[in-house]
Amino acid sequence: MSRYFTDEHEWIDVAGEIATVGITDYAQEQLGDIVFVELPAEGAVFEKGDDAAVVESVKAASDVYAPISGEVVEANGALEDEPALVNSDPEEDGWFFKLRVADASELDGLMDEAAYKKFVASL
Amino acid sequence: MTGKDDVATLEEELPLVELPLDAWHRAKGARMVGFAGYHMPIQYEGIMAEHAWTREHAGLFDVSHMGQLGFSGEGVDEALEVLLPSDIKGLKPFRQRYSMLLDEEGGILDDLMVSRLGDGAFDGAEIYMVVNGATKYDDIGWMIEHLPDEVVMNHMDEQALLALQGPEAGDAMAALVPGTAELLFMQSGLFTWRGVPLWISRSGYTGEDGFEISVPADSVQLLADALCALPQVKPVGLGARDSLRLEAGLPLYGHDLDSRVSTIGADLGFAIQKRRREEGGFIGHARVLKELADGPGTKRVGLTIEGRLPAREGAQIYSGANLVGEVTSGGFAPTVGAPIAMGWVSLPHAALGTALEIEVRGKRIGATVAPMPFVPHRYRRAKS
């Protein structure tokens, strides 16, 4: 399984044709206490860059974009009951949704973990 | 990710100014944002934790961006009664009142605290006023325009302002300045701490017991350190200040109040005492009279929200198909444990218990007009 990162602070785990998407530890730290996550419906089809989810912290609402194109096959229902999972475990149990990858070549432009770490350090 | 409505996006072009405690905030791990033209701490360890700490212990807020004004001179009471709708002549020494500046049409230019000084505080000025940071220069301009030459207004920008808020604020304040234990809500006094003059009022904007402390800017760090060395006290940022005041049902100027809205519509009629309502003689009186007689067109109300999705500032409020108002403050309320909002709705929809809907990202969520405060006030008043 490979993990990719975007400059919008999302992570993507790709296993076969399924990609799991969440926000990074850096992102949750910046957002602060998360109180609500609005997730996409199963079957929703996104182009890369579409608004896919909304994460609400105490202070503000922020969009989460689809990092690659694809169809939503599952959303993380655990976040409805416990949105704070995004704060406590952003890069594992706090995942947002799973996509069936439409175009694997879109992954080529994304960062690997080392590149993302370097990117965050430069902010 | 992109922030839709972060507090930082409210800021404009002007370069931000540093407050006296700027380095202190950063050393405490604050995340700084632009607010009212200043670099301000939005949070230290997190808004939820800081909010809860203030409700249970005592939070220390730096509100040095607010404008502190001193007034003196012949006829100062009469002059201020033209500018303010509140009873100034009847304001006793060391007492404080909530008031506001109104324009000719009765629109609210700012809301503020006004007190009568004593004991020679602030070089013997008679009246002390604290106005909002974002509006202070406009306020000063407006007052210069409307005050007679005999009245001198001094912008005391060499003073910092701290707020200590929470159920343990009384104990914490008394540990440094024992005399403050005697103060009741909206009373104030001049105290000395390690040779530093402190003007302390028992007031604040969180709904909790607490104090606002005017301190010379060159001593504010010493005081902030002494307060934070107490076990009851932690620094708290703007983020929690906003969620605390919203739960307390207190309006925020520039959001819940502006020059389009009136005192009566804002449900702030308590700031206009009986004599002033009857006699008038203040700028904006005609609208107050008219709205007392006929009712305001729209009213500021509290709203409880169904579900977990917060409705934020700017969200539109509906009754069926009809647009009847707009949310002016809203968010997740940590002590309530649910989203709440404040907004303006047209009078027929403003009665407590009215069921309404708020549109958030194309979806309608249920809301009900609710009494404020959302969390009971715990001010220290005289025992009856």
Short mmCIF file of C-alpha atoms in Angstrom, two decimals:
data_model
loop_
_atom_site.label_atom_id
_atom_site.label_comp_id
_atom_site.label_asym_id
_atom_site.label_seq_id
_atom_site.Cartn_x
_atom_site.Cartn_y
_atom_site.Cartn_z
CA MET A 1 0.00 0.00 0.00
CA SER A 2 1.29 3.45 -0.89
CA ARG A 3 0.49 6.69 0.92
CA TYR A 4 0.36 9.97 -0.97
CA PHE A 5 -0.08 13.54 0.25
CA THR A 6 -1.50 16.74 -1.27
CA ASP A 7 -0.52 20.34 -0.68
CA GLU A 8 -4.08 20.79 0.71
CA HIS A 9 -3.02 18.49 3.59
CA GLU A 10 -4.93 15.38 2.64
CA TRP A 11 -3.49 11.88 2.69
CA ILE A 12 -4.45 9.07 0.33
CA ASP A 13 -3.75 5.38 0.89
CA VAL A 14 -4.02 3.39 -2.29
CA ALA A 15 -4.66 -0.38 -2.19
CA GLY A 16 -5.53 -1.79 -5.60
CA GLU A 17 -8.25 0.42 -7.07
CA ILE A 18 -9.48 1.74 -3.71
CA ALA A 19 -8.08 4.97 -2.22
CA THR A 20 -8.75 5.95 1.41
CA VAL A 21 -8.70 9.72 2.03
CA GLY A 22 -8.21 11.69 5.22
CA ILE A 23 -6.59 14.88 6.48
CA THR A 24 -3.10 14.99 7.91
CA ASP A 25 -2.00 15.47 11.49
CA TYR A 26 -0.73 18.91 10.49
CA ALA A 27 -4.20 19.78 9.13
CA GLN A 28 -6.08 18.70 12.26
CA GLU A 29 -3.59 20.63 14.39
CA GLN A 30 -4.26 23.76 12.33
CA LEU A 31 -8.04 23.30 12.46
CA GLY A 32 -8.23 22.71 16.19
CA ASP A 33 -11.12 20.94 17.91
CA ILE A 34 -13.30 19.31 15.28
CA VAL A 35 -17.01 19.23 16.12
CA PHE A 36 -18.65 18.03 12.89
CA VAL A 37 -17.68 16.30 9.67
CA GLU A 38 -19.95 16.34 6.64
CA LEU A 39 -19.15 13.30 4.51
CA PRO A 40 -20.05 12.53 0.90
CA ALA A 41 -22.76 10.02 0.03
CA GLU A 42 -21.84 6.60 -1.26
CA GLY A 43 -21.95 6.66 -5.04
CA ALA A 44 -21.03 10.33 -5.30
CA VAL A 45 -18.63 10.88 -8.20
CA PHE A 46 -15.90 13.48 -7.89
CA GLU A 47 -13.46 15.05 -10.28
CA LYS A 48 -10.08 15.82 -8.80
CA GLY A 49 -10.37 19.08 -6.85
CA ASP A 50 -14.15 18.93 -6.23
CA ASP A 51 -15.50 19.77 -2.78
CA ALA A 52 -15.89 16.34 -1.21
CA ALA A 53 -16.38 16.91 2.53
CA VAL A 54 -16.61 19.70 5.06
CA VAL A 55 -14.85 19.68 8.38
CA GLU A 56 -16.15 22.02 11.06
CA SER A 57 -13.93 23.08 13.92
CA VAL A 58 -15.18 25.18 16.84
CA LYS A 59 -14.16 28.25 14.93
CA ALA A 60 -14.61 27.59 11.24
CA ALA A 61 -15.82 25.37 8.43
CA SER A 62 -13.25 24.11 5.92
CA ASP A 63 -13.64 22.24 2.64
CA VAL A 64 -11.90 18.98 1.98
CA TYR A 65 -11.28 18.40 -1.72
CA ALA A 66 -11.23 15.15 -3.65
CA PRO A 67 -7.47 14.67 -4.12
CA ILE A 68 -8.07 12.45 -7.14
CA SER A 69 -11.09 11.63 -9.30
CA GLY A 70 -13.29 8.70 -8.39
CA GLU A 71 -16.53 7.33 -7.00
CA VAL A 72 -17.19 7.21 -3.26
CA VAL A 73 -17.55 3.61 -2.12
CA GLU A 74 -17.64 4.22 1.63
CA ALA A 75 -17.70 7.10 4.12
CA ASN A 76 -16.40 6.79 7.68
CA GLY A 77 -19.62 6.62 9.71
CA ALA A 78 -17.62 6.66 12.95
CA LEU A 79 -16.97 10.37 12.40
CA GLU A 80 -20.68 11.16 12.72
CA ASP A 81 -20.72 10.01 16.33
CA GLU A 82 -17.19 11.00 17.14
CA PRO A 83 -15.85 13.84 14.97
CA ALA A 84 -12.98 14.29 17.45
CA LEU A 85 -11.46 11.10 15.97
CA VAL A 86 -10.06 13.43 13.31
CA ASN A 87 -8.08 15.16 16.08
CA SER A 88 -7.06 12.06 18.00
CA ASP A 89 -6.21 9.74 15.10
CA PRO A 90 -6.24 11.74 11.86
CA GLU A 91 -4.11 9.43 9.76
CA GLU A 92 -5.76 6.09 10.72
CA ASP A 93 -9.21 5.79 12.36
CA GLY A 94 -10.10 9.37 11.46
CA TRP A 95 -10.23 8.69 7.71
CA PHE A 96 -13.00 10.46 5.75
CA PHE A 97 -14.00 8.38 2.71
CA LYS A 98 -12.91 5.71 0.24
CA LEU A 99 -12.86 6.26 -3.52
CA ARG A 100 -12.72 3.87 -6.44
CA VAL A 101 -9.80 5.39 -8.34
CA ALA A 102 -10.86 6.67 -11.79
CA ASP A 103 -7.43 7.59 -13.11
CA ALA A 104 -4.35 6.21 -11.36
CA SER A 105 -2.11 8.61 -13.30
CA GLU A 106 -3.46 11.46 -11.13
CA LEU A 107 -1.43 9.99 -8.26
CA ASP A 108 1.78 10.83 -10.05
CA GLY A 109 1.61 14.50 -9.17
CA LEU A 110 1.20 13.89 -5.43
CA MET A 111 3.85 13.90 -2.69
CA ASP A 112 5.23 10.94 -0.81
CA GLU A 113 5.69 11.13 2.97
CA ALA A 114 9.22 12.52 2.82
CA ALA A 115 8.23 15.23 0.35
CA TYR A 116 5.16 16.15 2.42
CA LYS A 117 7.23 16.42 5.60
CA LYS A 118 9.56 18.76 3.79
CA PHE A 119 6.58 20.75 2.48
CA VAL A 120 5.10 21.16 6.00
CA ALA A 121 8.48 22.16 7.40
CA SER A 122 8.64 24.94 4.80
CA LEU A 123 5.27 26.45 5.88
CA MET B 1 -8.45 22.45 2.76
CA THR B 2 -9.59 26.02 2.69
CA GLY B 3 -11.01 27.97 5.61
CA LYS B 4 -14.46 29.32 4.78
CA ASP B 5 -14.83 31.81 7.57
CA ASP B 6 -11.81 31.92 9.79
CA VAL B 7 -11.51 34.90 12.08
CA ALA B 8 -8.28 35.78 10.27
CA THR B 9 -10.11 36.41 7.00
CA LEU B 10 -11.94 39.32 8.61
CA GLU B 11 -8.75 41.29 8.47
CA GLU B 12 -7.96 43.90 5.90
CA GLU B 13 -4.90 45.34 4.24
CA LEU B 14 -3.40 47.40 7.05
CA PRO B 15 -0.31 45.97 8.70
CA LEU B 16 -1.10 44.40 12.05
CA VAL B 17 0.11 46.07 15.23
CA GLU B 18 1.72 44.23 18.14
CA LEU B 19 0.19 44.49 21.60
CA PRO B 20 2.36 44.77 24.75
CA LEU B 21 2.01 41.05 25.48
CA ASP B 22 2.80 39.87 21.94
CA ALA B 23 6.01 38.03 22.80
CA TRP B 24 4.45 36.66 25.99
CA HIS B 25 1.60 35.08 23.99
CA ARG B 26 4.02 33.52 21.53
CA ALA B 27 6.17 32.16 24.36
CA LYS B 28 3.02 30.57 25.82
CA GLY B 29 2.47 28.73 22.54
CA ALA B 30 -0.34 30.92 21.21
CA ARG B 31 -1.44 30.75 17.61
CA MET B 32 -1.66 34.38 16.55
CA VAL B 33 -4.22 35.78 14.10
CA GLY B 34 -5.14 39.24 12.89
CA PHE B 35 -8.07 40.74 14.78
CA ALA B 36 -9.16 44.38 15.07
CA GLY B 37 -5.87 45.44 13.51
CA TYR B 38 -3.68 43.58 16.01
CA HIS B 39 -1.84 40.29 16.26
CA MET B 40 -3.98 38.46 18.79
CA PRO B 41 -3.82 34.96 20.33
CA ILE B 42 -6.71 32.87 19.00
CA GLN B 43 -5.77 29.84 21.08
CA TYR B 44 -2.99 28.29 23.17
CA GLU B 45 -3.76 24.61 23.86
CA GLY B 46 -7.14 24.51 22.09
CA ILE B 47 -10.45 26.32 22.10
CA MET B 48 -12.47 23.53 23.75
CA ALA B 49 -9.97 23.04 26.58
CA GLU B 50 -9.62 26.78 27.17
CA HIS B 51 -13.38 27.26 27.13
CA ALA B 52 -13.87 24.46 29.69
CA TRP B 53 -11.01 25.82 31.85
CA THR B 54 -12.70 29.23 32.00
CA ARG B 55 -16.06 27.72 32.99
CA GLU B 56 -14.40 25.63 35.73
CA HIS B 57 -11.40 27.68 36.90
CA ALA B 58 -10.15 31.06 35.64
CA GLY B 59 -9.04 32.14 32.19
CA LEU B 60 -6.77 35.13 31.54
CA PHE B 61 -7.61 37.09 28.38
CA ASP B 62 -5.53 39.86 26.85
CA VAL B 63 -7.99 42.48 25.66
CA SER B 64 -5.46 45.26 25.29
CA HIS B 65 -6.75 45.94 21.76
CA MET B 66 -9.82 47.56 23.29
CA GLY B 67 -9.93 51.32 23.57
CA GLN B 68 -9.60 52.83 27.04
CA LEU B 69 -10.78 56.41 27.25
CA GLY B 70 -10.76 58.93 30.08
CA PHE B 71 -13.09 61.95 30.19
CA SER B 72 -12.86 65.04 32.34
CA GLY B 73 -13.79 68.70 32.33
CA GLU B 74 -16.69 71.01 32.99
CA GLY B 75 -20.05 69.46 32.16
CA VAL B 76 -18.70 66.02 31.36
CA ASP B 77 -21.84 64.21 32.57
CA GLU B 78 -24.17 66.41 30.53
CA ALA B 79 -21.96 66.04 27.45
CA LEU B 80 -21.81 62.25 27.74
CA GLU B 81 -25.57 62.08 28.20
CA VAL B 82 -25.84 63.52 24.69
CA LEU B 83 -23.59 60.77 23.32
CA LEU B 84 -24.83 57.84 25.40
CA PRO B 85 -28.43 56.77 26.01
CA SER B 86 -27.58 55.63 29.55
CA ASP B 87 -27.90 57.44 32.87
CA ILE B 88 -24.49 59.02 33.47
CA LYS B 89 -25.53 61.65 36.01
CA GLY B 90 -26.83 58.88 38.28
CA LEU B 91 -23.70 56.77 37.87
CA LYS B 92 -21.99 56.67 41.27
CA PRO B 93 -18.22 56.64 41.75
CA PHE B 94 -16.72 53.17 41.18
CA ARG B 95 -19.85 51.95 39.38
CA GLN B 96 -19.91 50.69 35.81
CA ARG B 97 -22.67 50.47 33.21
CA TYR B 98 -23.10 48.83 29.82
CA SER B 99 -23.92 51.44 27.22
CA MET B 100 -23.52 52.26 23.54
CA LEU B 101 -22.90 54.99 21.04
CA LEU B 102 -25.85 55.64 18.72
CA ASP B 103 -25.91 57.52 15.44
CA GLU B 104 -28.56 60.11 14.45
CA GLU B 105 -30.82 57.30 13.16
CA GLY B 106 -30.47 55.32 16.38
CA GLY B 107 -28.14 52.75 14.79
CA ILE B 108 -25.50 51.27 17.10
CA LEU B 109 -22.00 52.64 16.42
CA ASP B 110 -20.43 50.65 19.24
CA ASP B 111 -21.24 49.03 22.55
CA LEU B 112 -19.11 49.84 25.58
CA MET B 113 -18.62 49.95 29.32
CA VAL B 114 -18.71 53.30 31.11
CA SER B 115 -17.74 53.93 34.74
CA ARG B 116 -17.26 56.77 37.12
CA LEU B 117 -13.73 56.91 38.42
CA GLY B 118 -12.60 57.83 41.91
CA ASP B 119 -9.55 57.97 44.20
CA GLY B 120 -7.68 59.98 41.57
CA ALA B 121 -7.39 57.08 39.13
CA PHE B 122 -6.15 57.91 35.62
CA ASP B 123 -4.82 61.34 36.61
CA GLY B 124 -8.10 62.40 38.14
CA ALA B 125 -10.29 61.82 35.09
CA GLU B 126 -13.98 61.56 35.95
CA ILE B 127 -15.36 59.00 33.54
CA TYR B 128 -13.68 55.89 32.11
CA MET B 129 -14.88 54.09 29.03
CA VAL B 130 -13.85 50.82 27.38
CA VAL B 131 -14.84 50.52 23.73
CA ASN B 132 -14.28 47.80 21.13
CA GLY B 133 -10.86 47.53 19.51
CA ALA B 134 -12.06 47.41 15.92
CA THR B 135 -14.17 50.55 16.33
CA LYS B 136 -12.11 52.63 18.75
CA TYR B 137 -10.72 55.13 16.24
CA ASP B 138 -14.15 55.68 14.69
CA ASP B 139 -15.58 56.11 18.20
CA ILE B 140 -12.93 58.66 19.09
CA GLY B 141 -13.63 60.62 15.90
CA TRP B 142 -17.37 60.55 16.55
CA MET B 143 -16.96 61.72 20.13
CA ILE B 144 -14.51 64.50 19.25
CA GLU B 145 -17.10 65.73 16.80
CA HIS B 146 -19.89 65.71 19.39
CA LEU B 147 -18.18 66.71 22.65
CA PRO B 148 -17.95 70.35 23.69
CA ASP B 149 -14.48 71.90 23.98
CA GLU B 150 -14.68 71.94 27.78
CA VAL B 151 -14.67 68.13 27.90
CA VAL B 152 -11.29 66.50 27.46
CA MET B 153 -11.06 62.94 26.14
CA ASN B 154 -7.83 61.06 26.67
CA HIS B 155 -7.13 57.87 24.71
CA MET B 156 -5.09 55.91 27.25
CA ASP B 157 -3.15 53.79 24.80
CA GLU B 158 -0.35 53.38 27.35
CA GLN B 159 -2.71 51.15 29.35
CA ALA B 160 -3.07 47.41 28.71
CA LEU B 161 -6.27 45.56 29.63
CA LEU B 162 -6.58 42.03 30.97
CA ALA B 163 -9.74 40.06 31.75
CA LEU B 164 -9.70 37.31 34.36
CA GLN B 165 -12.85 35.22 34.06
CA GLY B 166 -14.26 32.13 35.71
CA PRO B 167 -15.61 30.78 39.00
CA GLU B 168 -12.10 30.80 40.52
CA ALA B 169 -11.28 34.32 39.29
CA GLY B 170 -12.31 35.81 42.64
CA ASP B 171 -9.86 33.67 44.59
CA ALA B 172 -7.10 34.23 42.07
CA MET B 173 -7.55 38.01 41.97
CA ALA B 174 -7.71 38.21 45.77
CA ALA B 175 -4.46 36.24 46.03
CA LEU B 176 -2.70 39.17 44.36
CA VAL B 177 -4.97 42.06 45.35
CA PRO B 178 -6.92 41.15 48.51
CA GLY B 179 -9.17 44.24 48.38
CA THR B 180 -10.84 43.01 45.19
CA ALA B 181 -12.74 40.39 47.21
CA GLU B 182 -15.16 43.14 48.25
CA LEU B 183 -16.14 44.08 44.69
CA LEU B 184 -19.54 43.06 43.36
CA PHE B 185 -20.60 42.79 39.72
CA MET B 186 -20.16 46.13 37.89
CA GLN B 187 -18.26 47.74 40.77
CA SER B 188 -14.68 48.90 40.35
CA GLY B 189 -11.84 50.43 42.27
CA LEU B 190 -8.26 51.64 42.22
CA PHE B 191 -5.80 49.17 43.74
CA THR B 192 -2.06 48.95 44.03
CA TRP B 193 -0.09 45.78 43.34
CA ARG B 194 3.70 45.84 43.81
CA GLY B 195 3.54 49.61 43.46
CA VAL B 196 1.62 49.39 40.19
CA PRO B 197 -1.77 51.16 40.02
CA LEU B 198 -4.53 48.84 38.80
CA TRP B 199 -8.05 49.94 37.93
CA ILE B 200 -10.09 46.78 38.45
CA SER B 201 -13.76 46.26 37.71
CA ARG B 202 -15.76 43.15 38.51
CA SER B 203 -17.10 42.50 35.04
CA GLY B 204 -16.31 40.73 31.82
CA TYR B 205 -17.80 39.16 28.75
CA THR B 206 -18.01 35.43 29.39
CA GLY B 207 -21.03 35.21 31.69
CA GLU B 208 -18.75 34.13 34.53
CA ASP B 209 -17.65 36.03 37.60
CA GLY B 210 -14.44 37.88 36.92
CA PHE B 211 -12.52 41.09 36.52
CA GLU B 212 -11.21 43.50 33.94
CA ILE B 213 -7.89 44.99 34.93
CA SER B 214 -6.44 48.14 33.42
CA VAL B 215 -2.69 48.10 33.94
CA PRO B 216 0.14 50.27 32.60
CA ALA B 217 1.51 48.52 29.50
CA ASP B 218 5.01 48.39 30.97
CA SER B 219 3.73 46.30 33.92
CA VAL B 220 1.29 44.04 32.10
CA GLN B 221 3.73 41.18 31.59
CA LEU B 222 4.62 41.12 35.27
CA LEU B 223 0.92 40.95 36.14
CA ALA B 224 0.12 38.31 33.51
CA ASP B 225 2.97 36.16 34.81
CA ALA B 226 1.86 36.59 38.43
CA LEU B 227 -1.72 35.62 37.54
CA CYS B 228 -0.67 32.62 35.43
CA ALA B 229 1.59 31.43 38.26
CA LEU B 230 -1.57 30.82 40.31
CA PRO B 231 -3.01 27.30 40.07
CA GLN B 232 -6.45 28.60 39.04
CA VAL B 233 -5.28 30.60 36.02
CA LYS B 234 -4.36 29.76 32.42
CA PRO B 235 -4.19 32.04 29.39
CA VAL B 236 -7.22 31.79 27.10
CA GLY B 237 -7.46 33.02 23.54
CA LEU B 238 -9.96 34.82 21.34
CA GLY B 239 -11.50 31.59 20.09
CA ALA B 240 -12.80 30.60 23.52
CA ARG B 241 -13.68 34.21 24.30
CA ASP B 242 -16.05 34.05 21.35
CA SER B 243 -17.65 30.71 22.29
CA LEU B 244 -17.97 31.82 25.94
CA ARG B 245 -19.67 35.12 25.13
CA LEU B 246 -21.99 33.42 22.64
CA GLU B 247 -23.11 30.92 25.30
CA ALA B 248 -23.60 33.90 27.64
CA GLY B 249 -25.91 35.49 25.05
CA LEU B 250 -23.70 38.57 24.77
CA PRO B 251 -23.60 40.31 21.37
CA LEU B 252 -20.34 40.97 19.55
CA TYR B 253 -20.05 44.32 17.82
CA GLY B 254 -19.46 44.05 14.07
CA HIS B 255 -21.29 40.72 14.03
CA ASP B 256 -24.47 40.82 16.12
CA LEU B 257 -24.57 44.60 16.32
CA ASP B 258 -23.83 47.28 13.76
CA SER B 259 -25.08 50.69 12.67
CA ARG B 260 -28.10 49.18 10.90
CA VAL B 261 -29.61 47.85 14.09
CA SER B 262 -31.16 49.53 17.11
CA THR B 263 -30.92 49.22 20.86
CA ILE B 264 -34.48 47.98 21.27
CA GLY B 265 -34.22 45.47 18.42
CA ALA B 266 -30.96 44.24 19.92
CA ASP B 267 -32.82 43.57 23.18
CA LEU B 268 -30.42 45.92 24.96
CA GLY B 269 -33.08 48.30 26.24
CA PHE B 270 -31.82 47.71 29.79
CA ALA B 271 -28.94 50.05 28.92
CA ILE B 272 -31.40 52.96 28.62
CA GLN B 273 -32.69 53.85 32.06
CA LYS B 274 -36.23 55.15 32.59
CA ARG B 275 -35.27 58.82 32.93
CA ARG B 276 -33.32 58.73 29.68
CA ARG B 277 -36.14 57.01 27.78
CA GLU B 278 -38.60 59.64 28.97
CA GLU B 279 -36.44 62.76 28.79
CA GLY B 280 -34.36 61.83 25.76
CA GLY B 281 -31.69 64.38 24.96
CA PHE B 282 -29.34 61.79 23.43
CA ILE B 283 -28.45 61.14 19.82
CA GLY B 284 -30.76 58.48 18.40
CA HIS B 285 -33.58 58.96 20.93
CA ALA B 286 -36.32 59.20 18.27
CA ARG B 287 -35.78 55.62 17.13
CA VAL B 288 -35.70 54.33 20.68
CA LEU B 289 -39.03 56.04 21.41
CA LYS B 290 -40.60 54.79 18.21
CA GLU B 291 -39.48 51.21 18.72
CA LEU B 292 -40.56 51.21 22.35
CA ALA B 293 -44.03 52.24 21.14
CA ASP B 294 -44.36 50.26 17.89
CA GLY B 295 -41.81 47.46 18.35
CA PRO B 296 -38.66 47.05 16.25
CA GLY B 297 -38.87 45.55 12.76
CA THR B 298 -36.35 42.86 13.57
CA LYS B 299 -35.04 41.45 16.80
CA ARG B 300 -31.86 39.80 18.04
CA VAL B 301 -32.66 36.29 19.26
CA GLY B 302 -30.95 33.14 20.46
CA LEU B 303 -31.36 29.95 18.47
CA THR B 304 -30.91 26.34 19.45
CA ILE B 305 -30.01 24.08 16.54
CA GLU B 306 -31.13 20.51 15.87
CA GLY B 307 -28.38 17.99 15.23
CA ARG B 308 -24.65 18.60 15.24
CA LEU B 309 -24.09 20.80 12.18
CA PRO B 310 -23.17 24.35 13.26
CA ALA B 311 -24.95 27.28 11.60
CA ARG B 312 -22.53 30.16 11.27
CA GLU B 313 -22.58 33.90 10.66
CA GLY B 314 -24.32 34.74 7.41
CA ALA B 315 -26.54 31.65 7.26
CA GLN B 316 -30.09 32.58 6.28
CA ILE B 317 -33.07 31.85 8.49
CA TYR B 318 -36.39 30.71 7.03
CA SER B 319 -39.94 30.18 8.13
CA GLY B 320 -41.23 27.78 5.49
CA ALA B 321 -40.42 29.39 2.13
CA ASN B 322 -39.96 32.88 3.61
CA LEU B 323 -36.59 34.36 4.40
CA VAL B 324 -37.08 35.88 7.86
CA GLY B 325 -33.58 36.55 9.13
CA GLU B 326 -29.88 35.81 9.30
CA VAL B 327 -27.46 34.22 11.74
CA THR B 328 -24.97 36.78 13.05
CA SER B 329 -22.94 34.48 15.36
CA GLY B 330 -23.00 30.74 15.54
CA GLY B 331 -20.95 27.72 16.29
CA PHE B 332 -20.53 24.71 18.46
CA ALA B 333 -21.12 25.61 22.11
CA PRO B 334 -18.69 23.58 24.23
CA THR B 335 -20.55 23.91 27.56
CA VAL B 336 -23.96 23.33 25.97
CA GLY B 337 -22.53 20.44 23.96
CA ALA B 338 -24.43 21.39 20.82
CA PRO B 339 -24.45 24.08 18.14
CA ILE B 340 -26.11 27.39 19.08
CA ALA B 341 -26.55 30.67 17.27
CA MET B 342 -27.54 34.28 17.64
CA GLY B 343 -29.33 36.02 14.82
CA TRP B 344 -31.76 38.68 13.73
CA VAL B 345 -35.28 37.70 12.69
CA SER B 346 -38.33 39.74 11.77
CA LEU B 347 -40.55 40.46 14.76
CA PRO B 348 -43.39 38.01 13.98
CA HIS B 349 -40.86 35.16 14.15
CA ALA B 350 -38.95 36.33 17.22
CA ALA B 351 -41.12 34.87 19.98
CA LEU B 352 -39.49 32.26 22.22
CA GLY B 353 -40.20 28.75 20.99
CA THR B 354 -40.78 29.75 17.34
CA ALA B 355 -39.68 26.90 15.06
CA LEU B 356 -37.52 28.09 12.17
CA GLU B 357 -35.06 26.63 9.68
CA ILE B 358 -31.53 27.69 8.86
CA GLU B 359 -29.93 26.99 5.50
CA VAL B 360 -26.42 25.57 5.72
CA ARG B 361 -24.72 24.55 2.47
CA GLY B 362 -28.05 24.08 0.71
CA LYS B 363 -29.58 21.99 3.52
CA ARG B 364 -32.25 23.16 5.95
CA ILE B 365 -31.63 22.45 9.60
CA GLY B 366 -34.18 22.93 12.35
CA ALA B 367 -33.76 25.81 14.82
CA THR B 368 -35.86 27.17 17.66
CA VAL B 369 -35.89 30.68 19.11
CA ALA B 370 -34.46 30.14 22.58
CA PRO B 371 -33.95 32.21 25.71
CA MET B 372 -30.49 33.65 26.32
CA PRO B 373 -28.12 33.15 28.00
CA PHE B 374 -27.62 29.58 26.84
CA VAL B 375 -25.44 28.99 29.93
CA PRO B 376 -26.59 30.77 33.12
CA HIS B 377 -24.65 33.86 34.16
CA ARG B 378 -22.73 33.49 37.40
CA TYR B 379 -21.95 37.10 38.24
CA ARG B 380 -21.16 37.99 41.84
CA ARG B 381 -24.09 40.11 42.89
CA ALA B 382 -25.15 41.37 46.31
CA LYS B 383 -26.99 38.67 48.24
CA SER B 384 -30.65 39.58 48.51
#
